[in-house]
Amino acid sequence: MKYSNFMEVTFKAMSVNEGFARVCVASFCVQLNPSVDEITDIKTAVSEAVTNCVVHAYPTSVKGDVILRCELEDDTVTITVSDKGVGIKDVIKAREPFYTSKPSAERSGMGFTVMESFMDDVQVLSNSFGTSVKMTKKISSNVTEKVG
Amino acid sequence: MQIKNRVHNGVMYVLLCGELDEHSATYTRLTLDEMFSSEKFNKIVIDLSELVFMDSTGIGVLIGRYKRMKDKDIPIYIANPSKHAEKIFKMTGLYDIMPKIV
């Protein structure tokens, strides 16, 4: 029988919510019995995606929403982090290691590279109405019975 | 984020405790810069044994401090990174400029 579950939360694009987003996803994914390493991979990738929303999506002082969705299908977790901000002008460029649109702000430009490294697949959709980052990871250490 | 420091035999030891992300980055930058503004040391060791989370924002913070200290000819070393921090350091080549000490 196929196991599936999902959750979705919306919060303001403020850095104080990054920790909440990480813990929220980690808590939800526990039902797949991931290893500590896998949970840390997921938390790091979520943190990178949410940071992008906080730093880049809403350049004016009015901060919009971040929508965090987490779907579980058998042993695979799919996380989508979306905003309704200004979008990324050049997604291919933005995904290059060390590229940052804000070099003066001491940014490493490694956000997407970290997401790609810690997750199995990362897809980025962006236009002038917002950005959506969809990340997938198979939980390979899932050895015990699932909850539910 | 809590940051502790002490100077011993010309080495400033800095202990980062907590989570280093976008939310704590500004505080971390300002606190480290204030600590590093004293003239009583010639080497810095950043101990990450109590850093429970770090993403690539942390890399930006560390590289920023490296650039400032490079002007003063003061090297920075990394001690006790977590497995995940180490993965990010290797990915970004941070150890090339801030070597890991055991």
CSV table of C-alpha atoms in Angstrom, one decimal:
chain,number,residue,atom,x,y,z
A,1,MET,CA,0.0,0.0,0.0
A,2,LYS,CA,1.3,3.4,-0.9
A,3,TYR,CA,2.0,5.7,2.0
A,4,SER,CA,1.3,9.4,1.5
A,5,ASN,CA,0.9,12.4,3.7
A,6,PHE,CA,1.5,16.2,3.3
A,7,MET,CA,1.5,19.4,5.3
A,8,GLU,CA,1.6,23.1,4.3
A,9,VAL,CA,2.4,26.2,6.3
A,10,THR,CA,2.6,29.8,5.3
A,11,PHE,CA,4.7,32.3,7.2
A,12,LYS,CA,6.1,35.8,6.7
A,13,ALA,CA,9.4,36.1,4.8
A,14,MET,CA,11.4,37.0,8.0
A,15,SER,CA,14.7,35.5,9.0
A,16,VAL,CA,13.3,34.7,12.4
A,17,ASN,CA,11.1,32.1,10.7
A,18,GLU,CA,14.0,30.1,9.2
A,19,GLY,CA,14.5,28.0,12.4
A,20,PHE,CA,10.7,27.4,12.5
A,21,ALA,CA,10.7,26.2,8.9
A,22,ARG,CA,13.6,23.8,9.5
A,23,VAL,CA,12.1,22.3,12.7
A,24,CYS,CA,8.7,22.1,11.1
A,25,VAL,CA,9.9,20.0,8.1
A,26,ALA,CA,12.2,17.9,10.2
A,27,SER,CA,9.4,17.1,12.6
A,28,PHE,CA,7.0,16.1,9.8
A,29,CYS,CA,9.7,13.9,8.1
A,30,VAL,CA,10.3,11.9,11.2
A,31,GLN,CA,7.4,9.6,10.2
A,32,LEU,CA,9.7,8.2,7.5
A,33,ASN,CA,12.3,7.2,10.0
A,34,PRO,CA,15.2,9.2,8.4
A,35,SER,CA,18.7,9.1,9.8
A,36,VAL,CA,20.1,12.1,11.7
A,37,ASP,CA,22.3,12.8,8.6
A,38,GLU,CA,19.3,12.8,6.3
A,39,ILE,CA,17.3,15.1,8.6
A,40,THR,CA,20.2,17.5,8.7
A,41,ASP,CA,20.5,17.4,4.9
A,42,ILE,CA,16.8,18.3,4.6
A,43,LYS,CA,17.0,21.0,7.3
A,44,THR,CA,20.0,22.6,5.5
A,45,ALA,CA,18.3,22.5,2.1
A,46,VAL,CA,15.1,24.0,3.6
A,47,SER,CA,17.1,26.7,5.3
A,48,GLU,CA,18.8,27.7,2.0
A,49,ALA,CA,15.5,27.9,0.1
A,50,VAL,CA,13.8,29.9,2.8
A,51,THR,CA,16.8,32.2,3.1
A,52,ASN,CA,16.5,33.0,-0.6
A,53,CYS,CA,12.9,34.0,0.0
A,54,VAL,CA,13.9,36.2,3.0
A,55,VAL,CA,16.8,37.9,1.3
A,56,HIS,CA,15.8,38.1,-2.4
A,57,ALA,CA,12.0,37.7,-2.9
A,58,TYR,CA,10.7,40.9,-1.4
A,59,PRO,CA,13.2,43.7,-1.8
A,60,THR,CA,10.9,46.3,-0.4
A,61,SER,CA,10.4,46.6,3.4
A,62,VAL,CA,6.9,45.0,3.0
A,63,LYS,CA,7.6,41.3,3.4
A,64,GLY,CA,5.3,38.8,1.8
A,65,ASP,CA,4.6,35.2,2.3
A,66,VAL,CA,6.6,32.0,2.1
A,67,ILE,CA,4.7,28.8,1.5
A,68,LEU,CA,6.3,25.7,2.7
A,69,ARG,CA,4.8,22.4,1.5
A,70,CYS,CA,6.1,19.0,2.4
A,71,GLU,CA,4.8,15.8,0.7
A,72,LEU,CA,5.6,12.2,1.6
A,73,GLU,CA,5.1,9.4,-0.8
A,74,ASP,CA,6.4,6.1,0.5
A,75,ASP,CA,10.1,6.7,1.2
A,76,THR,CA,10.4,10.0,-0.7
A,77,VAL,CA,10.0,13.5,0.6
A,78,THR,CA,9.2,16.4,-1.7
A,79,ILE,CA,9.5,19.9,-0.3
A,80,THR,CA,8.3,23.0,-2.1
A,81,VAL,CA,9.3,26.5,-0.9
A,82,SER,CA,7.4,29.2,-2.8
A,83,ASP,CA,7.1,33.0,-2.6
A,84,LYS,CA,5.1,35.6,-4.4
A,85,GLY,CA,8.1,37.9,-4.8
A,86,VAL,CA,9.9,39.6,-7.7
A,87,GLY,CA,11.3,36.3,-9.1
A,88,ILE,CA,14.8,35.4,-10.2
A,89,LYS,CA,16.0,37.1,-13.4
A,90,ASP,CA,18.3,34.4,-14.5
A,91,VAL,CA,17.7,31.0,-12.9
A,92,ILE,CA,20.6,29.3,-14.7
A,93,LYS,CA,23.0,32.0,-13.5
A,94,ALA,CA,21.6,31.9,-9.9
A,95,ARG,CA,22.2,28.2,-9.7
A,96,GLU,CA,25.9,28.5,-10.5
A,97,PRO,CA,28.2,28.0,-7.6
A,98,PHE,CA,29.4,31.2,-6.0
A,99,TYR,CA,27.1,33.4,-8.0
A,100,THR,CA,25.3,36.0,-5.8
A,101,SER,CA,23.3,39.1,-6.8
A,102,LYS,CA,24.5,40.7,-3.6
A,103,PRO,CA,28.3,40.3,-3.4
A,104,SER,CA,28.7,43.3,-1.1
A,105,ALA,CA,26.5,41.7,1.5
A,106,GLU,CA,29.0,38.9,2.3
A,107,ARG,CA,26.9,36.2,0.6
A,108,SER,CA,28.5,33.0,-0.4
A,109,GLY,CA,26.4,32.4,-3.5
A,110,MET,CA,26.3,28.7,-2.6
A,111,GLY,CA,22.6,28.3,-1.6
A,112,PHE,CA,21.4,26.4,-4.7
A,113,THR,CA,24.7,24.3,-4.7
A,114,VAL,CA,24.0,23.2,-1.1
A,115,MET,CA,20.4,22.4,-2.0
A,116,GLU,CA,21.6,20.3,-5.0
A,117,SER,CA,24.2,18.6,-2.9
A,118,PHE,CA,22.0,17.7,0.0
A,119,MET,CA,18.9,16.7,-2.0
A,120,ASP,CA,18.4,14.2,-4.8
A,121,ASP,CA,16.7,16.7,-7.2
A,122,VAL,CA,16.1,20.4,-7.2
A,123,GLN,CA,13.8,22.2,-9.6
A,124,VAL,CA,13.4,26.0,-9.7
A,125,LEU,CA,10.5,27.8,-11.4
A,126,SER,CA,10.6,31.6,-11.4
A,127,ASN,CA,8.8,34.4,-13.1
A,128,SER,CA,7.8,38.0,-12.1
A,129,PHE,CA,5.1,36.7,-9.9
A,130,GLY,CA,7.3,34.6,-7.7
A,131,THR,CA,9.6,31.6,-7.3
A,132,SER,CA,9.1,28.0,-6.4
A,133,VAL,CA,11.9,25.6,-5.4
A,134,LYS,CA,10.9,21.9,-5.4
A,135,MET,CA,13.3,19.5,-3.8
A,136,THR,CA,13.1,15.8,-3.6
A,137,LYS,CA,15.0,13.3,-1.4
A,138,LYS,CA,14.6,9.6,-1.0
A,139,ILE,CA,15.0,8.4,2.6
A,140,SER,CA,17.2,5.4,2.2
A,141,SER,CA,17.7,4.7,5.9
A,142,ASN,CA,14.0,4.0,6.3
A,143,VAL,CA,14.3,0.6,7.9
A,144,THR,CA,11.4,0.4,10.4
A,145,GLU,CA,7.7,0.5,10.1
A,146,LYS,CA,6.1,3.8,9.2
A,147,VAL,CA,3.6,5.5,11.5
A,148,GLY,CA,0.0,5.6,10.2
B,1,MET,CA,23.7,32.4,18.8
B,2,GLN,CA,26.1,32.8,21.7
B,3,ILE,CA,29.7,33.6,21.1
B,4,LYS,CA,32.4,33.2,23.7
B,5,ASN,CA,36.1,34.1,23.3
B,6,ARG,CA,39.3,34.0,25.2
B,7,VAL,CA,42.9,34.8,24.4
B,8,HIS,CA,45.7,32.5,25.4
B,9,ASN,CA,49.3,32.7,24.3
B,10,GLY,CA,48.6,35.1,21.5
B,11,VAL,CA,45.7,32.9,20.1
B,12,MET,CA,42.1,34.1,20.2
B,13,TYR,CA,39.8,31.1,20.7
B,14,VAL,CA,36.2,31.7,19.6
B,15,LEU,CA,33.4,29.4,20.5
B,16,LEU,CA,30.2,29.6,18.4
B,17,CYS,CA,27.2,28.1,20.2
B,18,GLY,CA,23.8,27.7,18.5
B,19,GLU,CA,22.7,28.1,14.9
B,20,LEU,CA,24.4,30.2,12.2
B,21,ASP,CA,21.9,31.1,9.6
B,22,GLU,CA,20.5,34.3,8.0
B,23,HIS,CA,18.8,35.3,11.3
B,24,SER,CA,21.9,35.1,13.4
B,25,ALA,CA,24.4,36.3,10.7
B,26,THR,CA,24.3,40.0,11.5
B,27,TYR,CA,24.8,39.5,15.2
B,28,THR,CA,27.6,37.0,14.5
B,29,ARG,CA,29.4,39.4,12.1
B,30,LEU,CA,29.2,42.3,14.5
B,31,THR,CA,30.2,40.3,17.5
B,32,LEU,CA,33.2,38.7,15.8
B,33,ASP,CA,34.3,42.0,14.3
B,34,GLU,CA,34.2,43.6,17.8
B,35,MET,CA,36.2,40.7,19.3
B,36,PHE,CA,38.7,40.8,16.5
B,37,SER,CA,39.3,44.5,16.8
B,38,SER,CA,41.6,44.0,19.8
B,39,GLU,CA,45.3,43.8,19.1
B,40,LYS,CA,46.2,41.1,21.6
B,41,PHE,CA,46.5,38.1,19.4
B,42,ASN,CA,48.2,36.9,16.1
B,43,LYS,CA,46.0,33.9,15.3
B,44,ILE,CA,42.3,33.0,15.5
B,45,VAL,CA,40.8,29.6,16.1
B,46,ILE,CA,37.0,29.3,15.6
B,47,ASP,CA,35.7,26.3,17.5
B,48,LEU,CA,32.4,24.9,16.0
B,49,SER,CA,32.0,22.1,18.5
B,50,GLU,CA,28.8,23.7,19.9
B,51,LEU,CA,27.4,25.0,16.5
B,52,VAL,CA,24.3,22.9,16.1
B,53,PHE,CA,23.3,24.2,12.6
B,54,MET,CA,24.9,26.1,9.8
B,55,ASP,CA,23.9,26.8,6.2
B,56,SER,CA,25.7,28.6,3.4
B,57,THR,CA,25.0,32.0,5.1
B,58,GLY,CA,27.7,30.9,7.6
B,59,ILE,CA,30.2,30.5,4.8
B,60,GLY,CA,29.6,34.2,3.8
B,61,VAL,CA,30.1,35.2,7.4
B,62,LEU,CA,33.3,33.3,7.8
B,63,ILE,CA,34.8,34.5,4.5
B,64,GLY,CA,33.9,38.0,5.4
B,65,ARG,CA,35.9,37.7,8.7
B,66,TYR,CA,38.8,36.1,6.7
B,67,LYS,CA,39.0,39.0,4.4
B,68,ARG,CA,39.1,41.5,7.3
B,69,MET,CA,41.8,39.5,9.1
B,70,LYS,CA,43.9,39.0,6.0
B,71,ASP,CA,44.5,42.7,5.9
B,72,LYS,CA,46.0,42.4,9.4
B,73,ASP,CA,47.9,39.2,8.4
B,74,ILE,CA,46.1,37.2,11.1
B,75,PRO,CA,45.2,33.6,10.0
B,76,ILE,CA,41.9,32.0,11.0
B,77,TYR,CA,41.6,28.3,11.7
B,78,ILE,CA,38.5,26.1,12.0
B,79,ALA,CA,38.2,23.5,14.8
B,80,ASN,CA,35.7,20.8,15.5
B,81,PRO,CA,33.2,21.2,12.6
B,82,SER,CA,30.2,18.9,12.5
B,83,LYS,CA,30.0,16.4,9.6
B,84,HIS,CA,27.5,18.7,7.8
B,85,ALA,CA,29.5,21.9,8.4
B,86,GLU,CA,32.6,20.0,7.0
B,87,LYS,CA,30.6,19.0,3.9
B,88,ILE,CA,29.8,22.6,3.2
B,89,PHE,CA,33.3,23.8,3.9
B,90,LYS,CA,34.7,21.2,1.5
B,91,MET,CA,32.1,22.1,-1.1
B,92,THR,CA,33.0,25.8,-0.9
B,93,GLY,CA,36.8,25.4,-0.6
B,94,LEU,CA,36.7,27.2,2.7
B,95,TYR,CA,39.6,25.1,4.1
B,96,ASP,CA,41.8,26.5,1.4
B,97,ILE,CA,41.7,29.9,3.2
B,98,MET,CA,40.8,28.8,6.8
B,99,PRO,CA,42.5,25.5,7.4
B,100,LYS,CA,41.0,22.9,9.8
B,101,ILE,CA,43.1,22.2,12.9
B,102,VAL,CA,42.8,19.0,14.8
